[in-house]
Coordinates of C-alpha atoms in Angstrom, one line a residue:
M1 CA 29.9 153.8 -9.0
A2 CA 27.7 156.0 -11.0
L3 CA 28.7 154.1 -14.2
A4 CA 27.9 150.8 -12.5
L5 CA 24.5 152.0 -11.4
L6 CA 23.8 153.1 -15.0
T7 CA 25.0 149.9 -16.6
S8 CA 23.5 147.4 -14.2
P9 CA 19.9 147.8 -15.3
A10 CA 21.0 147.7 -18.9
L11 CA 22.8 144.4 -18.4
A12 CA 19.8 143.0 -16.5
Q13 CA 17.5 144.0 -19.3
D14 CA 19.8 142.4 -21.8
A15 CA 20.0 139.1 -19.9
S16 CA 16.2 139.1 -19.5
A17 CA 15.9 139.6 -23.3
Q18 CA 18.3 136.8 -24.0
A19 CA 16.4 134.6 -21.6
D20 CA 13.1 135.4 -23.2
A21 CA 14.5 134.6 -26.6
L22 CA 15.8 131.2 -25.3
I23 CA 12.4 130.4 -23.9
E24 CA 10.7 131.2 -27.2
A25 CA 13.2 129.0 -29.0
G26 CA 12.4 126.2 -26.4
V27 CA 8.7 126.5 -26.9
A28 CA 9.2 126.2 -30.7
L29 CA 11.3 123.1 -30.2
R30 CA 8.5 121.6 -28.0
R31 CA 6.0 122.1 -30.8
D32 CA 8.3 120.1 -33.0
G33 CA 8.5 117.3 -30.4
K34 CA 12.1 118.0 -29.5
E35 CA 11.6 118.0 -25.7
R36 CA 15.2 117.4 -24.7
E37 CA 16.6 120.3 -26.8
A38 CA 13.8 122.4 -25.5
L39 CA 14.7 121.6 -21.9
A40 CA 18.3 122.6 -22.5
R41 CA 17.1 126.0 -23.9
F42 CA 14.9 126.6 -20.8
Q43 CA 17.7 125.7 -18.5
E44 CA 20.0 128.2 -20.2
A45 CA 17.4 130.9 -19.9
Y46 CA 17.0 130.2 -16.2
K47 CA 20.7 130.6 -15.7
L48 CA 20.7 133.9 -17.5
S49 CA 17.6 135.3 -15.7
P50 CA 15.9 133.1 -13.1
S51 CA 12.1 133.4 -13.6
P52 CA 8.9 131.4 -12.8
R53 CA 8.3 131.2 -16.5
A54 CA 11.6 129.5 -17.2
L55 CA 10.9 127.1 -14.2
G56 CA 7.4 126.3 -15.4
Q57 CA 8.6 125.5 -19.0
M58 CA 11.4 123.3 -17.5
G59 CA 8.8 121.4 -15.5
L60 CA 6.6 120.8 -18.5
A61 CA 9.5 119.7 -20.7
A62 CA 10.8 117.4 -17.9
K63 CA 7.3 115.9 -17.5
S64 CA 7.3 115.0 -21.3
L65 CA 10.7 113.3 -20.8
R66 CA 9.4 111.4 -17.8
L67 CA 11.9 113.1 -15.5
Y68 CA 9.2 113.1 -12.9
V69 CA 11.3 114.0 -9.8
E70 CA 12.9 117.0 -11.6
S71 CA 9.6 118.0 -13.2
E72 CA 7.8 118.2 -9.8
R73 CA 10.6 120.3 -8.3
Y74 CA 10.4 122.7 -11.3
L75 CA 6.6 123.0 -11.3
E76 CA 6.4 123.5 -7.5
G77 CA 9.0 126.3 -7.8
A78 CA 7.0 128.0 -10.5
L79 CA 3.7 127.7 -8.7
A80 CA 5.3 129.2 -5.5
S81 CA 5.5 132.5 -7.4
S82 CA 1.8 133.1 -7.2
E83 CA 2.1 136.8 -8.0
D84 CA 3.9 136.3 -11.3
D85 CA 1.7 137.2 -14.3
W86 CA 2.8 134.2 -16.4
V87 CA 2.1 131.8 -13.5
Q88 CA -1.3 133.3 -12.9
K89 CA -2.2 133.0 -16.5
N90 CA -1.0 129.4 -16.8
R91 CA -1.7 128.2 -13.2
A92 CA -4.4 125.7 -14.2
A93 CA -2.1 124.0 -16.7
L94 CA 0.9 124.0 -14.3
E95 CA -1.2 122.5 -11.5
A96 CA -2.6 119.8 -13.8
A97 CA 0.9 118.9 -14.9
R98 CA 2.0 118.8 -11.2
D99 CA -0.9 116.4 -10.3
V100 CA 0.0 114.0 -13.1
V101 CA 3.6 114.0 -12.1
A102 CA 2.7 113.4 -8.4
K103 CA 0.9 110.2 -9.3
Q104 CA 4.2 108.8 -10.7
L105 CA 6.1 109.5 -7.5
G106 CA 6.4 108.1 -4.0
S107 CA 8.2 109.3 -0.9
L108 CA 11.0 107.3 0.7
A109 CA 12.3 107.9 4.2
V110 CA 15.6 106.1 5.0
S111 CA 17.2 105.9 8.4
S112 CA 20.2 104.1 9.9
N113 CA 21.9 103.5 13.1
V114 CA 25.1 105.2 11.7
A115 CA 25.0 109.0 11.3
G116 CA 26.8 110.2 8.3
A117 CA 26.1 107.0 6.3
T118 CA 25.8 107.4 2.5
L119 CA 22.5 106.6 0.8
V120 CA 22.7 105.1 -2.7
I121 CA 19.6 104.6 -4.8
N122 CA 19.8 102.6 -8.0
G123 CA 23.6 103.0 -8.0
A124 CA 23.4 106.9 -7.7
P125 CA 24.5 108.7 -4.4
S126 CA 21.3 110.2 -3.0
G127 CA 22.3 112.0 0.2
T128 CA 23.8 111.5 3.7
L129 CA 21.8 110.1 6.6
P130 CA 19.9 111.3 8.5
L131 CA 17.9 112.9 5.6
P132 CA 16.3 116.3 6.3
S133 CA 13.1 115.1 4.7
P134 CA 11.8 112.0 2.8
L135 CA 13.1 111.7 -0.8
R136 CA 10.7 112.0 -3.8
V137 CA 11.4 108.9 -6.0
V138 CA 9.8 107.4 -9.0
A139 CA 7.4 104.7 -7.8
G140 CA 8.3 101.1 -8.3
S141 CA 11.2 98.8 -7.4
L142 CA 14.3 100.5 -6.1
R143 CA 17.7 99.2 -5.1
V144 CA 18.6 100.9 -1.9
E145 CA 22.0 100.7 -0.3
V146 CA 23.5 102.3 2.8
K147 CA 27.2 102.2 3.5
A148 CA 29.6 103.8 6.0
E149 CA 33.3 103.7 6.7
G150 CA 34.1 100.8 9.1
Y151 CA 30.8 99.1 8.5
A152 CA 29.7 96.4 6.2
P153 CA 27.4 97.8 3.5
S154 CA 23.7 96.8 3.5
E155 CA 21.5 96.7 0.4
R156 CA 18.0 95.7 -0.3
V157 CA 15.3 96.1 -3.0
E158 CA 12.3 98.2 -1.8
M159 CA 8.9 98.5 -3.6
V160 CA 7.8 102.1 -3.3
P161 CA 4.1 102.7 -4.1
A162 CA 2.9 105.9 -5.8
E163 CA 1.6 108.7 -3.6
K164 CA 2.6 107.0 -0.4
L165 CA 5.4 107.2 2.1
T166 CA 7.7 104.2 2.5
E167 CA 10.0 104.1 5.6
V168 CA 13.0 101.8 5.8
H169 CA 15.7 101.4 8.4
F170 CA 19.2 100.0 7.9
D171 CA 21.1 98.5 10.9
L172 CA 24.8 98.5 9.8
K173 CA 27.1 96.0 11.4
P174 CA 30.8 96.9 12.1
K175 CA 33.3 95.2 10.0
P176 CA 35.2 92.4 11.8
A177 CA 38.7 93.5 12.8
E178 CA 41.3 92.0 10.5
A179 CA 43.5 89.6 12.3
A180 CA 47.2 90.3 12.1
P181 CA 49.0 87.8 9.9
V182 CA 50.8 85.1 11.9
V183 CA 54.4 85.0 11.0
T184 CA 55.9 81.6 11.5
T185 CA 59.6 80.8 11.3
P186 CA 60.2 77.7 9.3
P187 CA 62.4 75.1 11.1
P188 CA 66.0 74.7 9.9
P189 CA 66.3 72.1 7.2
A190 CA 67.3 68.7 8.5
K191 CA 70.8 67.5 7.6
S192 CA 70.6 64.6 5.2
E193 CA 73.1 62.2 4.2
P194 CA 74.4 62.7 0.6
A195 CA 72.6 60.5 -1.9
P196 CA 74.5 57.4 -3.0
R197 CA 76.5 58.0 -6.1
D198 CA 75.8 55.8 -9.1
V199 CA 78.9 53.9 -10.1
P200 CA 78.8 53.2 -13.9
A201 CA 79.0 49.5 -14.7
P202 CA 82.0 48.3 -16.8
A203 CA 81.3 48.2 -20.5
S204 CA 80.4 44.8 -21.9
H205 CA 82.9 43.0 -24.3
R206 CA 80.2 40.9 -25.9
P207 CA 79.3 43.2 -28.8
W208 CA 83.0 43.3 -29.8
A209 CA 83.3 39.5 -29.3
Y210 CA 80.4 38.9 -31.6
A211 CA 81.9 41.3 -34.2
A212 CA 85.3 39.7 -34.0
G213 CA 83.7 36.2 -34.3
A214 CA 81.8 37.2 -37.3
V215 CA 84.9 38.6 -39.0
G216 CA 86.7 35.3 -38.1
I217 CA 84.0 33.2 -39.6
V218 CA 84.0 35.2 -42.8
G219 CA 87.8 35.1 -43.0
L220 CA 87.8 31.3 -42.7
A221 CA 85.0 31.0 -45.3
A222 CA 87.0 33.1 -47.7
G223 CA 90.2 31.2 -47.0
T224 CA 88.4 27.9 -47.7
Y225 CA 86.9 29.2 -50.9
F226 CA 90.1 30.6 -52.3
G227 CA 92.0 27.5 -51.2
I228 CA 89.6 25.3 -53.3
Q229 CA 90.1 27.8 -56.2
T230 CA 93.9 27.4 -55.8
L231 CA 93.7 23.6 -56.0
N232 CA 91.4 23.8 -59.1
K233 CA 93.6 26.3 -60.9
K234 CA 96.7 24.3 -60.1
S235 CA 95.1 21.2 -61.4
D236 CA 94.1 23.0 -64.6
R237 CA 97.6 24.4 -65.1
D238 CA 99.2 20.9 -64.6
A239 CA 96.9 19.5 -67.2
V240 CA 97.8 22.1 -69.7
C241 CA 101.5 22.4 -68.9
P242 CA 103.0 19.5 -66.9
D243 CA 106.6 20.7 -67.4
N244 CA 108.3 23.8 -65.9
P245 CA 108.7 26.3 -67.2
C246 CA 105.3 26.2 -69.0
P247 CA 105.7 27.0 -72.7
T248 CA 102.1 28.0 -73.4
Q249 CA 100.3 31.3 -72.5
E250 CA 97.3 29.5 -71.1
G251 CA 99.4 27.6 -68.7
V252 CA 101.1 30.8 -67.6
S253 CA 97.7 32.4 -67.0
L254 CA 96.4 29.5 -65.0
D255 CA 99.6 29.4 -62.9
G256 CA 99.1 33.1 -62.1
E257 CA 95.5 32.7 -61.1
A258 CA 96.4 29.7 -58.9
R259 CA 99.0 31.9 -57.1
D260 CA 96.5 34.8 -56.6
A261 CA 93.9 32.4 -55.2
A262 CA 96.5 30.9 -52.9
L263 CA 97.4 34.4 -51.6
L264 CA 93.8 35.3 -51.0
S265 CA 93.2 32.0 -49.3
T266 CA 96.2 32.6 -47.0
I267 CA 94.9 36.1 -46.2
G268 CA 91.4 34.8 -45.5
F269 CA 92.6 32.1 -43.1
G270 CA 94.8 34.7 -41.4
V271 CA 91.9 37.0 -40.9
G272 CA 89.7 34.2 -39.8
I273 CA 92.1 32.9 -37.2
A274 CA 92.8 36.4 -35.9
G275 CA 89.1 37.2 -35.6
L276 CA 88.2 34.0 -33.8
G277 CA 91.1 34.5 -31.5
A278 CA 90.1 38.0 -30.6
A279 CA 86.5 36.9 -30.1
T280 CA 87.7 34.1 -27.7
V281 CA 89.8 36.6 -25.7
L282 CA 86.9 39.1 -25.5
W283 CA 84.4 36.4 -24.4
I284 CA 86.8 35.1 -21.7
T285 CA 87.5 38.6 -20.4
E286 CA 83.8 39.6 -20.3
P287 CA 83.3 41.3 -16.8
K288 CA 80.8 39.5 -14.6
V289 CA 79.7 42.4 -12.4
N290 CA 78.1 42.1 -9.0
A291 CA 79.0 45.5 -7.7
T292 CA 77.6 47.6 -4.9
A293 CA 78.3 51.3 -4.3
S294 CA 77.9 53.3 -1.1
A295 CA 78.6 56.8 -0.1
N296 CA 79.5 57.8 3.4
S297 CA 80.8 61.2 4.3
G298 CA 81.8 61.9 0.8
F299 CA 83.8 58.6 0.2
V300 CA 82.7 56.0 -2.4
S301 CA 83.5 52.3 -2.0
L302 CA 83.0 49.7 -4.9
S303 CA 83.0 46.0 -4.6
G304 CA 82.3 43.3 -7.2
K305 CA 83.4 40.3 -9.1
F306 CA 85.2 40.6 -12.4

């Protein structure tokens, strides 16, 4: 205990010395126009050793940064210590700064029909209603919102004049109760008859009949051509070699060509007759479809003419 009593004054003096050094550093920063850095030094000093001097310097720096609400609070706190030597020495400057700041501020009193509602100003939470006293706000247009659990939020824009009190009231309305979702049971699907089944139509013979007819015509044409060639070659052979066997080579060649032409003519006529016969059969057997299909209870019936 004795050690604590001896060390406590020393620690306090050390903190006070550190705070004085921070304040001096902040004053130097203010001379260089670095108000934000200066305010940070003054705030550090106030945390180490709260003093009216630190508060006063915080108020002056906040005023330069146009943080008027904070500046007024700091300056009022410093001026409240009327017995402090530094405050007495700088009272005129502190009061002048406070008066300038006051001309930038207005007072806003907000009330509501719901106790415990949250007040939000320009998007920032600003207290719980009812407020103990009007809020000091920067004069001008403010977006004021009040919201509470179970109530629809209310928001409006208020014009707060400088150096005057503005009073606003919010009458919150309860949120409508959400109706329970109606669950409906869909009716059972109606039984439907199976869809009629498509019965494929019989394949047509006509394409094959056309093809067979074409082959037949080509065959007859070839048979006719080679038949004429056979007669011509035989006539030439008889002119060169009327007797059998033919003693000349030319006659023998003509005889062979006549025989080859006769063979091709026979084949051509055979193919032609076969092709035309097949085409005739296919044409006659072409199905003439007049079919209907129905499906009842899974059975299919087919009727038609062929």
